[in-house]
Short mmCIF file of C-alpha atoms in Angstrom, two decimals:
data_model
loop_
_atom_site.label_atom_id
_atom_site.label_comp_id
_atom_site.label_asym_id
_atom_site.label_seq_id
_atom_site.Cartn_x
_atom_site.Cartn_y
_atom_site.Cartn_z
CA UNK A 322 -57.24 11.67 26.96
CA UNK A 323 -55.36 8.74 27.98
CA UNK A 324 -52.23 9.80 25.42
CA UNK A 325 -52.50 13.14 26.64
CA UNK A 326 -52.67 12.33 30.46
CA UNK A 327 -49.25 10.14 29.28
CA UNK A 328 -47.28 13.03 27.60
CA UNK A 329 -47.93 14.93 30.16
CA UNK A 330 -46.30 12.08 32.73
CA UNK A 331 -44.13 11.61 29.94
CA UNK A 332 -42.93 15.27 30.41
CA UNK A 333 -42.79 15.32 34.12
CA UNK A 334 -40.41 12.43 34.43
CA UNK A 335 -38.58 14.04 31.58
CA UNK A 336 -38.26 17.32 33.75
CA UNK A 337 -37.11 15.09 37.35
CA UNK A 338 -34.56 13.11 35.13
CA UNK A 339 -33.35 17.00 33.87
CA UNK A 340 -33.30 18.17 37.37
CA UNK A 341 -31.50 15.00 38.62
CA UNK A 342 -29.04 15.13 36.32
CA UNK A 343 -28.27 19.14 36.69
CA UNK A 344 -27.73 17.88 40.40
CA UNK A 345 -25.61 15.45 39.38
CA UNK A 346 -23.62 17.77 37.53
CA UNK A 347 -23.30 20.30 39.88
CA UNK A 348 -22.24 17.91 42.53
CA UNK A 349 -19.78 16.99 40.31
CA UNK A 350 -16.14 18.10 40.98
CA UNK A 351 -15.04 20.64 40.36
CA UNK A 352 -18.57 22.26 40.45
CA UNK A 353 -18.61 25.52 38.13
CA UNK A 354 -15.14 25.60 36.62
CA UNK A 355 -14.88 25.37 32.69
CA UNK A 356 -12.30 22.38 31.50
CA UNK A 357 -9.25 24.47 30.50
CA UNK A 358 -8.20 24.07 26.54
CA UNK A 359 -5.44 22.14 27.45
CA UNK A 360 -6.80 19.66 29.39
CA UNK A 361 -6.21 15.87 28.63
CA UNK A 362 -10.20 15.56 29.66
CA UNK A 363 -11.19 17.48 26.63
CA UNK A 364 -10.38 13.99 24.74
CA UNK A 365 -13.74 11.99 24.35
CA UNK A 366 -12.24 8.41 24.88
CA UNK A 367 -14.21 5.74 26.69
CA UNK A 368 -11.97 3.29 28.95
CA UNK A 369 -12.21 0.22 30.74
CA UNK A 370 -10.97 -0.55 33.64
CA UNK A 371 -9.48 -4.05 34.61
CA UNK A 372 -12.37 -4.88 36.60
CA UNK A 373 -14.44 -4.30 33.07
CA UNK A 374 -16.01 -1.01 34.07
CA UNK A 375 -16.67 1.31 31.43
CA UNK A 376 -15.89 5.52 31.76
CA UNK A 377 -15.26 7.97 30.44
CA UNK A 378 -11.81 9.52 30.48
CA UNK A 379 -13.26 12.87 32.25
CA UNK A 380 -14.36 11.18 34.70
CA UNK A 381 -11.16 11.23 36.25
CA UNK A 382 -11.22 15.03 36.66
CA UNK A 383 -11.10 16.00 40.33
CA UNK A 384 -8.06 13.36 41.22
CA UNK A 385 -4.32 13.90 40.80
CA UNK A 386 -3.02 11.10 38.70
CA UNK A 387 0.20 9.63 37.46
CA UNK A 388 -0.72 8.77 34.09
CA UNK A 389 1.50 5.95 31.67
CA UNK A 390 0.72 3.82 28.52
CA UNK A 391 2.18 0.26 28.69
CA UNK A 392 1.02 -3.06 27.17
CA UNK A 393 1.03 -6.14 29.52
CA UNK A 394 3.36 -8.69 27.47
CA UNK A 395 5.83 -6.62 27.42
CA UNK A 396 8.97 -8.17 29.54
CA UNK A 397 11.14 -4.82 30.16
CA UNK A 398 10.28 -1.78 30.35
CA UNK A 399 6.58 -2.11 31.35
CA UNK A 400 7.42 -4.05 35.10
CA UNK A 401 9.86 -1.30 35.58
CA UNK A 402 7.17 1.55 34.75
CA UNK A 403 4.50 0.38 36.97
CA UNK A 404 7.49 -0.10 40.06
CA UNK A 405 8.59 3.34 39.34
CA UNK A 406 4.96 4.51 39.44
CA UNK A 407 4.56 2.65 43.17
CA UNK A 408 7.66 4.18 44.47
CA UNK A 409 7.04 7.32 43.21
CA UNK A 410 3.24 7.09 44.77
CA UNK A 411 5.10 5.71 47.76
CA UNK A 412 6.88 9.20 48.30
CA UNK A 413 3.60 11.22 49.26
CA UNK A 414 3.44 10.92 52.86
CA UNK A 415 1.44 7.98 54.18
CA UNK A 416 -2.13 10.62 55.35
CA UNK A 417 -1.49 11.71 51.59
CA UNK A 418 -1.89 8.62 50.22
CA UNK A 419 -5.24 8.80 48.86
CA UNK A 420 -4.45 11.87 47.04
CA UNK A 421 -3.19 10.73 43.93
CA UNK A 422 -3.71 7.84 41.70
CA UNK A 423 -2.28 5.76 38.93
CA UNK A 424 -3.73 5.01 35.05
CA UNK A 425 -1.82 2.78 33.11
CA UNK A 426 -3.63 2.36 29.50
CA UNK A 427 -2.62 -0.16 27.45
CA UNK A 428 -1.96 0.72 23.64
CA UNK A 429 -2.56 -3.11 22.82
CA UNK A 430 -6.54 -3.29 23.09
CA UNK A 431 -6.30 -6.74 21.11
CA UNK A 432 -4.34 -9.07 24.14
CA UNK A 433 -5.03 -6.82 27.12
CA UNK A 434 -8.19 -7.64 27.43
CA UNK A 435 -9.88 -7.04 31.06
CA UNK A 436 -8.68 -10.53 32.23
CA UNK A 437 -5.15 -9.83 31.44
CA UNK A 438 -5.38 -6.27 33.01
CA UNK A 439 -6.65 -8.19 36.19
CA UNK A 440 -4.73 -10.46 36.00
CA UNK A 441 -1.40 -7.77 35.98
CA UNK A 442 -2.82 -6.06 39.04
CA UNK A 443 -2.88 -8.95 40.74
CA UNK A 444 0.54 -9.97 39.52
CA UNK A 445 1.95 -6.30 40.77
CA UNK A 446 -0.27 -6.19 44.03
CA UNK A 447 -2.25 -3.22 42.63
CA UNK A 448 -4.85 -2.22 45.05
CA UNK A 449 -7.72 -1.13 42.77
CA UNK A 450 -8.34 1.90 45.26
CA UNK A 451 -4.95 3.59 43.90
CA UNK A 452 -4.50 1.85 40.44
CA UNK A 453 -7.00 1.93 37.18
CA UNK A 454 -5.43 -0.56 34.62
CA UNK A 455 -7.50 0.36 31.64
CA UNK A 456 -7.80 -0.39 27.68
CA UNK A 457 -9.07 1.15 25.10
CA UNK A 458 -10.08 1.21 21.09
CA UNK A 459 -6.91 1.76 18.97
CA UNK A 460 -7.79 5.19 17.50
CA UNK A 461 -8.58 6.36 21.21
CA UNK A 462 -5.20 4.71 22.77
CA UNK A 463 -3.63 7.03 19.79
CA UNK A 464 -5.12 10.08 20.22
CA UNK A 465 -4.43 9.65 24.23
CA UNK A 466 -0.92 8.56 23.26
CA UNK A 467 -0.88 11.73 21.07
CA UNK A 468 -1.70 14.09 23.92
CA UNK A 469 0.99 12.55 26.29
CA UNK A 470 3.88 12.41 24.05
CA UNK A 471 4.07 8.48 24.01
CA UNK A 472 5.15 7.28 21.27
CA UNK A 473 4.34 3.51 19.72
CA UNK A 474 4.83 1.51 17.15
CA UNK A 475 3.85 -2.32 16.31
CA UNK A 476 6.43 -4.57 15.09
CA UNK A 477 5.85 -7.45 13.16
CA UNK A 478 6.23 -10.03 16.29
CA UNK A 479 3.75 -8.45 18.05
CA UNK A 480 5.82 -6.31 20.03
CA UNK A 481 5.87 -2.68 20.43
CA UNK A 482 8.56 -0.21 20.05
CA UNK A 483 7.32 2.28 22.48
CA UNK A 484 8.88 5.16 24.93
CA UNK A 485 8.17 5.37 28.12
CA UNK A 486 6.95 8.26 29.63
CA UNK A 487 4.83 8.92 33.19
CA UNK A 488 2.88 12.37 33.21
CA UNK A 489 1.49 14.17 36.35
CA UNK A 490 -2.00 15.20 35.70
CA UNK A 491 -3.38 17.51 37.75
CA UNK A 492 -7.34 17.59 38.56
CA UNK A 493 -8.28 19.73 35.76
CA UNK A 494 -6.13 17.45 33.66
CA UNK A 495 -3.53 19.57 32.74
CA UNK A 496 0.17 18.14 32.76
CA UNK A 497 2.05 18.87 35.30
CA UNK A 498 4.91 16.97 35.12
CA UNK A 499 6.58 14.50 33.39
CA UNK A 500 9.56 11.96 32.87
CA UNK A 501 10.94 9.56 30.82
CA UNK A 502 13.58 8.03 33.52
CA UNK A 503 12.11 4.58 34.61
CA UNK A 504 13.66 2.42 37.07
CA UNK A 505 14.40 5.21 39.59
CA UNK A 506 11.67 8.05 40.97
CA UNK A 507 12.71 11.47 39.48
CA UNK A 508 12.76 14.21 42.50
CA UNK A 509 11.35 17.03 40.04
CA UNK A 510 8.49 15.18 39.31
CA UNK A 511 8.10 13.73 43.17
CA UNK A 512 7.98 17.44 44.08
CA UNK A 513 5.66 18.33 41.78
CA UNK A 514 3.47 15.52 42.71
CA UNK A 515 3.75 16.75 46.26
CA UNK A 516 2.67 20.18 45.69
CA UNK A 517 -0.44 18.84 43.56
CA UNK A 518 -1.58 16.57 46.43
CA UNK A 519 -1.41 18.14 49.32
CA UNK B 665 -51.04 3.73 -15.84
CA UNK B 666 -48.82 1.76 -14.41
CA UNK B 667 -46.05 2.60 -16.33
CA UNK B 668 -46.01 6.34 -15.70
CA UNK B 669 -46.04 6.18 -12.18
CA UNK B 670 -43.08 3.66 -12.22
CA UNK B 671 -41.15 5.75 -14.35
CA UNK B 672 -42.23 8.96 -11.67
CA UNK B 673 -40.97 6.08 -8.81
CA UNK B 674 -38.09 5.75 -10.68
CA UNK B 675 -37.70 8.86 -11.38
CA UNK B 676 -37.73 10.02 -7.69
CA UNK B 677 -35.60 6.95 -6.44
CA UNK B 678 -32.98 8.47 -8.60
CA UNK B 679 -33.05 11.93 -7.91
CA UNK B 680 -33.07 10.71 -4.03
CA UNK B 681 -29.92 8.49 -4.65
CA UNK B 682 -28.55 11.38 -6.02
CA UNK B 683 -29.03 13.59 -3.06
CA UNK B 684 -27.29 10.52 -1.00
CA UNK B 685 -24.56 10.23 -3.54
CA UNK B 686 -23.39 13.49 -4.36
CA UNK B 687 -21.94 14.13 -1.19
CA UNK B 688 -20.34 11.58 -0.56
CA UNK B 689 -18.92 11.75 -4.77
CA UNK B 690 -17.61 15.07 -3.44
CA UNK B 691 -14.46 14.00 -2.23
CA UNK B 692 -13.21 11.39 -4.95
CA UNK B 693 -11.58 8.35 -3.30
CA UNK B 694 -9.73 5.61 -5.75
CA UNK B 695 -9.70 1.94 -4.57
CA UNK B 696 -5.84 0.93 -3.33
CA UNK B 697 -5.21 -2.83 -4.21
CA UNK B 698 -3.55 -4.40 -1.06
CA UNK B 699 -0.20 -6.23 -1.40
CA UNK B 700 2.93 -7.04 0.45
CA UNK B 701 5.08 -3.79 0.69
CA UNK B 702 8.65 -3.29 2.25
CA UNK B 703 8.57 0.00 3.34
CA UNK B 704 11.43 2.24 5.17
CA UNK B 705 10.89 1.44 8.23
CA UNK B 706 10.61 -2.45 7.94
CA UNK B 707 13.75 -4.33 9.17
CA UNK B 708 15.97 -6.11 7.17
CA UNK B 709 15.13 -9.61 8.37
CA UNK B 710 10.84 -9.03 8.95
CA UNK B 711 9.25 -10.00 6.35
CA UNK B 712 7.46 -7.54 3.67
CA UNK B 713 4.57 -5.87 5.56
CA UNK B 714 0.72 -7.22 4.29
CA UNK B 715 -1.34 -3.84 3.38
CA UNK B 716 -5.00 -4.33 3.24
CA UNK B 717 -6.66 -3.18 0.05
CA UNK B 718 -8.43 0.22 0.98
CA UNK B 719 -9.44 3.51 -0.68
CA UNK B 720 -7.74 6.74 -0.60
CA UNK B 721 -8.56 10.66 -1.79
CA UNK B 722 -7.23 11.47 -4.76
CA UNK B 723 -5.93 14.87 -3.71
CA UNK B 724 -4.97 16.27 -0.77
CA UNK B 725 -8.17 18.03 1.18
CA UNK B 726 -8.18 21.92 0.13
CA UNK B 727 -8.74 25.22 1.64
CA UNK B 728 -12.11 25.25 0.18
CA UNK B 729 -12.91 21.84 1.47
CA UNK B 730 -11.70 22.43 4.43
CA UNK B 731 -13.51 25.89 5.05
CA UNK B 732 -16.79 23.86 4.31
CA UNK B 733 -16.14 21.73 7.19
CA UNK B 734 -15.24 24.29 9.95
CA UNK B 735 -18.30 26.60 8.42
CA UNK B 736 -20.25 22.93 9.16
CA UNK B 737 -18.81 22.18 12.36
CA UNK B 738 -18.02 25.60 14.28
CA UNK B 739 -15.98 24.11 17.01
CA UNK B 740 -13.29 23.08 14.47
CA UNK B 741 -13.09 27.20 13.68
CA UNK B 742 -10.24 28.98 14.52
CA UNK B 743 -10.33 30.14 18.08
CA UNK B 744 -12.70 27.54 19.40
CA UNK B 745 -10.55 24.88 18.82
CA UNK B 746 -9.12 23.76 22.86
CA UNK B 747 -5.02 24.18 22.21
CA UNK B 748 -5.24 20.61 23.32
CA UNK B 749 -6.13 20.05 19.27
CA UNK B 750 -4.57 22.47 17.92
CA UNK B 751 -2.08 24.89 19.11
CA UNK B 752 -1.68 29.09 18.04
CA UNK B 753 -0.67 27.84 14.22
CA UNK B 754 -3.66 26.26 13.43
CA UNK B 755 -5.43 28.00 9.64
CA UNK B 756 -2.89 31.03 10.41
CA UNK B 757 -2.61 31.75 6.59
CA UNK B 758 -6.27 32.23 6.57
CA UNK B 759 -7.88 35.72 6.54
CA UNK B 760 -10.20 34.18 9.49
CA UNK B 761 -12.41 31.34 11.18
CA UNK B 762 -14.23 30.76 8.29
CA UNK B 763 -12.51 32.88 5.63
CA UNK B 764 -9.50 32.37 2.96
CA UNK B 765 -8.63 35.23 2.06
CA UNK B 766 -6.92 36.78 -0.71
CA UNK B 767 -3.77 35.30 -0.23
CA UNK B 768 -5.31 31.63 0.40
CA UNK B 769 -6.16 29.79 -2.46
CA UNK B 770 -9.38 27.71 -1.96
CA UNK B 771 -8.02 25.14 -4.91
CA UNK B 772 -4.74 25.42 -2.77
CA UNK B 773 -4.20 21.94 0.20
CA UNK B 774 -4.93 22.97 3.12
CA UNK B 775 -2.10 23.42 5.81
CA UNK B 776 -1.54 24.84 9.12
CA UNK B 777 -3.94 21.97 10.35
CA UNK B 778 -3.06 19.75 13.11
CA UNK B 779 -3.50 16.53 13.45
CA UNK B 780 -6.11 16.38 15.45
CA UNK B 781 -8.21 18.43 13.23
CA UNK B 782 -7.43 16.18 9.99
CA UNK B 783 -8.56 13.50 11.75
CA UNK B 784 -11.29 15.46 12.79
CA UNK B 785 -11.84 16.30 9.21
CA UNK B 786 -11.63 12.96 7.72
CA UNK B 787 -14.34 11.10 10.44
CA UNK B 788 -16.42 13.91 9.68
CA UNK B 789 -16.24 12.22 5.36
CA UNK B 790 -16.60 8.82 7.23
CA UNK B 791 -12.66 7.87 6.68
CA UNK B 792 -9.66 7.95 8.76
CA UNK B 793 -5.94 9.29 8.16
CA UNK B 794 -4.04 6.61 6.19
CA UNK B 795 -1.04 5.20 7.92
CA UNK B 796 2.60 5.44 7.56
CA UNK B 797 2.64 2.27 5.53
CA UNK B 798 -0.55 3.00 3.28
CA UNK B 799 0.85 5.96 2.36
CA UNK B 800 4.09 5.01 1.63
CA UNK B 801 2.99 2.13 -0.27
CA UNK B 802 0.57 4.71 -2.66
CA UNK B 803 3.78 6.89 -2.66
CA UNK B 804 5.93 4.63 -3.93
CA UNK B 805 3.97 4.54 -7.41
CA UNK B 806 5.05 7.06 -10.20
CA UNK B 807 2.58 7.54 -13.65
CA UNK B 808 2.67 3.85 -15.21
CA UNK B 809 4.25 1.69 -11.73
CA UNK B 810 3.64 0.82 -8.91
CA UNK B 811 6.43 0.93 -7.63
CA UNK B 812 9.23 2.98 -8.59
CA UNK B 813 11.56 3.28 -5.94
CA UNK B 814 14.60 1.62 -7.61
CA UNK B 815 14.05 3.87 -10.66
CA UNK B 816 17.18 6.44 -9.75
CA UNK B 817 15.47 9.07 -12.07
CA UNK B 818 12.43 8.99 -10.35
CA UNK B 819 13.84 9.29 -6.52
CA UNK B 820 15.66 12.45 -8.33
CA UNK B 821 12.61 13.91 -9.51
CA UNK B 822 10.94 13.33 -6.60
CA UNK B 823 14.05 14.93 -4.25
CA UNK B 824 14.17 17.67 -6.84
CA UNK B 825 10.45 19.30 -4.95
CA UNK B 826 12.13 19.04 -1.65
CA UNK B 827 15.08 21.39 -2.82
CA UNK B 828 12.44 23.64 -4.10
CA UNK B 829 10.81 26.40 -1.94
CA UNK B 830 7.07 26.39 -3.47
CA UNK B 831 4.23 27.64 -1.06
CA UNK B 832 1.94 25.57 -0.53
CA UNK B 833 -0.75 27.99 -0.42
CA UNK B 834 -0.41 28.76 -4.27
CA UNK B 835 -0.42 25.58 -5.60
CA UNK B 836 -3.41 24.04 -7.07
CA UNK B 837 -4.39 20.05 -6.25
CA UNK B 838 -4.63 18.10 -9.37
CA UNK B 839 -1.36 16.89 -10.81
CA UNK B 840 -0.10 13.77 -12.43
CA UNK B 841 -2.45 10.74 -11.27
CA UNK B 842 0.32 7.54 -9.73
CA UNK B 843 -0.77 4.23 -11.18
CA UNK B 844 -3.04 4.21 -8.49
CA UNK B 845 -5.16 7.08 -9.93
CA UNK B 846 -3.74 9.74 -6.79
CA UNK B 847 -2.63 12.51 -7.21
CA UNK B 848 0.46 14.91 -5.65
CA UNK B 849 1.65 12.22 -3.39
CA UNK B 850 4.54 14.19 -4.16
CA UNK B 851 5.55 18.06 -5.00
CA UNK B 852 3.02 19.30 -2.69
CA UNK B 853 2.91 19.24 0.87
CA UNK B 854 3.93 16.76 3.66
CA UNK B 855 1.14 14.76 4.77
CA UNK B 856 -0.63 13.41 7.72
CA UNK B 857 -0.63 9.73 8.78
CA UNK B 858 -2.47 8.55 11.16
CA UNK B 859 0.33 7.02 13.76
CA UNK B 860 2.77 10.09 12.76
CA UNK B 861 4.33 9.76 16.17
CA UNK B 862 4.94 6.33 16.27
CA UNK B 863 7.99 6.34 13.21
CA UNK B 864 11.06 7.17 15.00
CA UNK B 865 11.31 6.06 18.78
CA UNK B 866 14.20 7.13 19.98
CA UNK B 867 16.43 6.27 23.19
CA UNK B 868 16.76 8.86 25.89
CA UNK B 869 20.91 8.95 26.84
CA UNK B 870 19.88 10.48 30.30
CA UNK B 871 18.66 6.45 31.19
CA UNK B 872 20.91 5.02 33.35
CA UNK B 873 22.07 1.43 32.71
CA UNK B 874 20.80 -0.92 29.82
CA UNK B 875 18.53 2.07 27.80
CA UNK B 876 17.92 -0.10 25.28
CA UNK B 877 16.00 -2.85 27.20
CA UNK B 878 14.67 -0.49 29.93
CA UNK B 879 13.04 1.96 27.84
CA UNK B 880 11.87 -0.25 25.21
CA UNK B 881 10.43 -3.09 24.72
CA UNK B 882 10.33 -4.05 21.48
CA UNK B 883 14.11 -4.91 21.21
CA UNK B 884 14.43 -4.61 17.73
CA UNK B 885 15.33 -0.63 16.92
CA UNK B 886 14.13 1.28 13.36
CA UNK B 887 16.04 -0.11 10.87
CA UNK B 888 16.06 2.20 7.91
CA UNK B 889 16.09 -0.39 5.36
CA UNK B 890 16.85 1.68 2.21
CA UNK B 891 18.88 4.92 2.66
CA UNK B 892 18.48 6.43 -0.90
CA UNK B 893 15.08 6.60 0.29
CA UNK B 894 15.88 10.07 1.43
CA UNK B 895 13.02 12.12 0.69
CA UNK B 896 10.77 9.75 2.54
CA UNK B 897 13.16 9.81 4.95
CA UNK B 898 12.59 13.72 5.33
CA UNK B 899 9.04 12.69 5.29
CA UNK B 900 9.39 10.60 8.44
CA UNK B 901 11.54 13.17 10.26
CA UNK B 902 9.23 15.28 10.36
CA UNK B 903 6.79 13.75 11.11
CA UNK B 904 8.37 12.77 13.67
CA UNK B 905 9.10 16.09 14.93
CA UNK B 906 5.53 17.37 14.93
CA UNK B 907 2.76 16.77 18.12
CA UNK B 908 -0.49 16.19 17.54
CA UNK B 909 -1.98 19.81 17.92
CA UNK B 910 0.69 21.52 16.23
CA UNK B 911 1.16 22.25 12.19
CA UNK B 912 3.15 23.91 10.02
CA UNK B 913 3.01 26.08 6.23
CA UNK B 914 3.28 22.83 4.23
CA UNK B 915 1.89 19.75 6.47
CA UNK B 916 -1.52 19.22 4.95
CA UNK B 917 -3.63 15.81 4.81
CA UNK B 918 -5.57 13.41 2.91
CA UNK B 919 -8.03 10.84 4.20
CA UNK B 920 -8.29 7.00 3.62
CA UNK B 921 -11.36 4.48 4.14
CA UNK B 922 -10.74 1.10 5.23
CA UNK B 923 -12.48 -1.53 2.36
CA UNK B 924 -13.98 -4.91 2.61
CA UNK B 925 -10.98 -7.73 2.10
CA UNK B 926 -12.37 -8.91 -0.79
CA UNK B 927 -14.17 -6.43 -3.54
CA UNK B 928 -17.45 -6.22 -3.83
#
């Protein structure tokens, strides 16, 4: 009796937790639309963000982003990415703000750990509400890498060969844009950016 | 007593063994010694590159193997596959999702698969894609050496297939085993690796200013160490050329498995 009178609590709470999580979903932007084939969120990568938070890359459907891979030791080109990605956030008008974010993931899980993806945020002034600094496992930072047309390579010193590339993702995670000129905001992809977040 | 029921435990242990071991004896692997390798794309002043001992198919996967896997796993078929993983070329030569064909030979390598779904593939057998530099390494090996790369008669041999216009398609796995025990490194198809699109960075003249040392960081630029290494050379530009859902006729795969360092 007792085993039976727990099943069947058992199978209620099972049935809530269901329901719940159907809520969940459907609250869940946006609400009915399939992912589209050639969405980035198809990929089933796990991040972590520099404040050690672990997601899912999907989760990050719904929000516009500007999207890069960098690794934090690097002394050229990396500072000059995340710059260009603040001036080219800084061209949405000032209500628009809030419309668009920034991922940088680093293809160098081993040094940038959370810490040191803290500890660049801090060094750049990246408010956490606009920027996700995030790392991943090495097969997942090359099949992201893989989707976005950034191309890496380890050298023997420990530093990377790497292009340099910032994508526009739009909510459904399809690109929208993209650009391999650093050091200056590209008007093409500000427009597009513009039209995206409105 | 005793003894018969033993024997029937033995018996039974072996038969389930079996059942564990056959399919994972499907797909023969062959243990890869590791060693220090200097491979294209190391510079001329680094220092040879370390490569881990692992274990690597023999042959390239096939259209048979391959066809078991998507009839396994439907939403590697043809047509369910998002064009995020693999774009309109994907199993084209195929008759359908999960059929050859007449014109498909199921002893044939498989091509027309992206990269995505190799990897996709070789998880599924619990390996990986080898990289640029285990493959290159196994590649470097002809019938009695490891490495036969200064051998001028064997680099012409080997440049020989690429002049050659064999489909893919017709050709059975199976050939010469390297001194490593794999076979049709060579004289098949291109291959897979697992960072294919991290071989040839290249600078973008549209950068104004320094290009070098804004787009990159890594100062030091591909240095292609050996240029009468042409066919792996080809084997790089391509690769290079390719993204990760796309494919073509001859770009097939095989599939590697990390190993303990030291042997068991």
């Amino acid at each position: 009796m007792t085993l039976c009178r727990l099943e069947t609590v058992i199978r209620r709470w099972f049935a809530v937790t269901l329901m719940l999580l159907a809520a969940c979903a459907a609250a869940a932007p946006p609400p009915s639309a399939e992912l589209p084939p050639d969405s980035i969120y198809q990929l089933d990568i796990a991040l972590q963000d520099q404040e050690g938070r672990s997601f899912p890359l999907a989760e990050l459907r719904g929000t516009v982003y500007v999207v890069s891979m960098f690794y934090s030791s690097c002394q050229y080109a990396c500072p000059t990415t995340i710059e260009t990605v603040k001036h080219t956030l800084a061209q949405l008008p000032e209500s628009r703000r809030g419309h668009a974010r920034a991922l940088m993931v680093s293809f160098d899980p081993k040094r940038d750990t959370v810490s040191v993806l803290e500890r660049v945020a801090q060094e750049h002034g990246l408010d956490p509400q606009t920027w996700t600094l995030a790392r991943t496992d090495e097969a997942s930072a090359r099949k992201l890498a893989a989707v976005l047309g950034v191309q890496y390579r380890a050298l023997p010193d420990g530093d990377f060969n790497h292009n340099t590339r910032l994508l526009l993702i739009d909510r459904d995670g399809r690109i929208a844009g993209q650009t391999e000129r650093i050091g200056k905001v590209e008007p093409t992809f500000v427009d597009r950016l513009r039209e995206l977040a409105p | 007593m005793a003894l018969p029921s033993r024997r029937a435990l033995a018996a039974a242990c072996g038969l389930a063994a079996l059942c564990v071991c056959v399919p994972l004896y499907a797909a023969p692997y062959t243990t890869v010694p590791g060693g220090l390798f200097r491979g294209v794309l190391t510079g001329n002043e680094d220092p040879p590159s370390p490569v881990a001992r692992f274990s690597m198919r023999v042959t390239p996967v096939t259209n048979a193997e391959y066809l078991a896997f998507v009839q396994r796993v439907p939403r590697w078929r043809r047509g369910a596959v998002p064009i995020l993983f693999a774009d309109s070329d994907y199993l084209r030569a195929w008759a359908g999702p999960t059929e050859l064909g007449d014109a498909v030979f199921p002893e044939a390598p498989v091509t027309g698969v992206s990269w995505f779904a190799a990897r996709a593939f070789c998880e599924d057998e619990g390996a990986r894609l080898p990289t640029w530099l285990e493959w290159e390494y196994v590649a470097a090996a002809d019938a009695t050496r490891t490495d036969a790369r200064s051998d001028p008669a064997w680099r012409a041999r080997i440049l020989a297939w690429y002049a050659s216009s064999a489909e893919a398609n017709k050709q059975r796995v199976g050939g010469e085993p390297n001194a490593y025990g794999v076979k049709d490194m060579h004289g098949l198809i291109w291959e897979w690796v697992e960072d294919f699109n991290a071989l040839l960075v290249d600078a973008d003249s549209r950068v104004q200013g320094d290009a070098e040392k804004l787009r990159f960081c890594g100062a030091g630029a591909i240095t292609m160490k050996d240029r009468e290494s042409y066919a792996i050379l080809m084997r790089i530009a391509l690769l290079s050329s390719m993204n990760a859902a796309g494919s073509t006729t001859t770009l097939g795969f095989r599939c590697a498995r990390p190993l303990p360092e030291t042997a068991p």
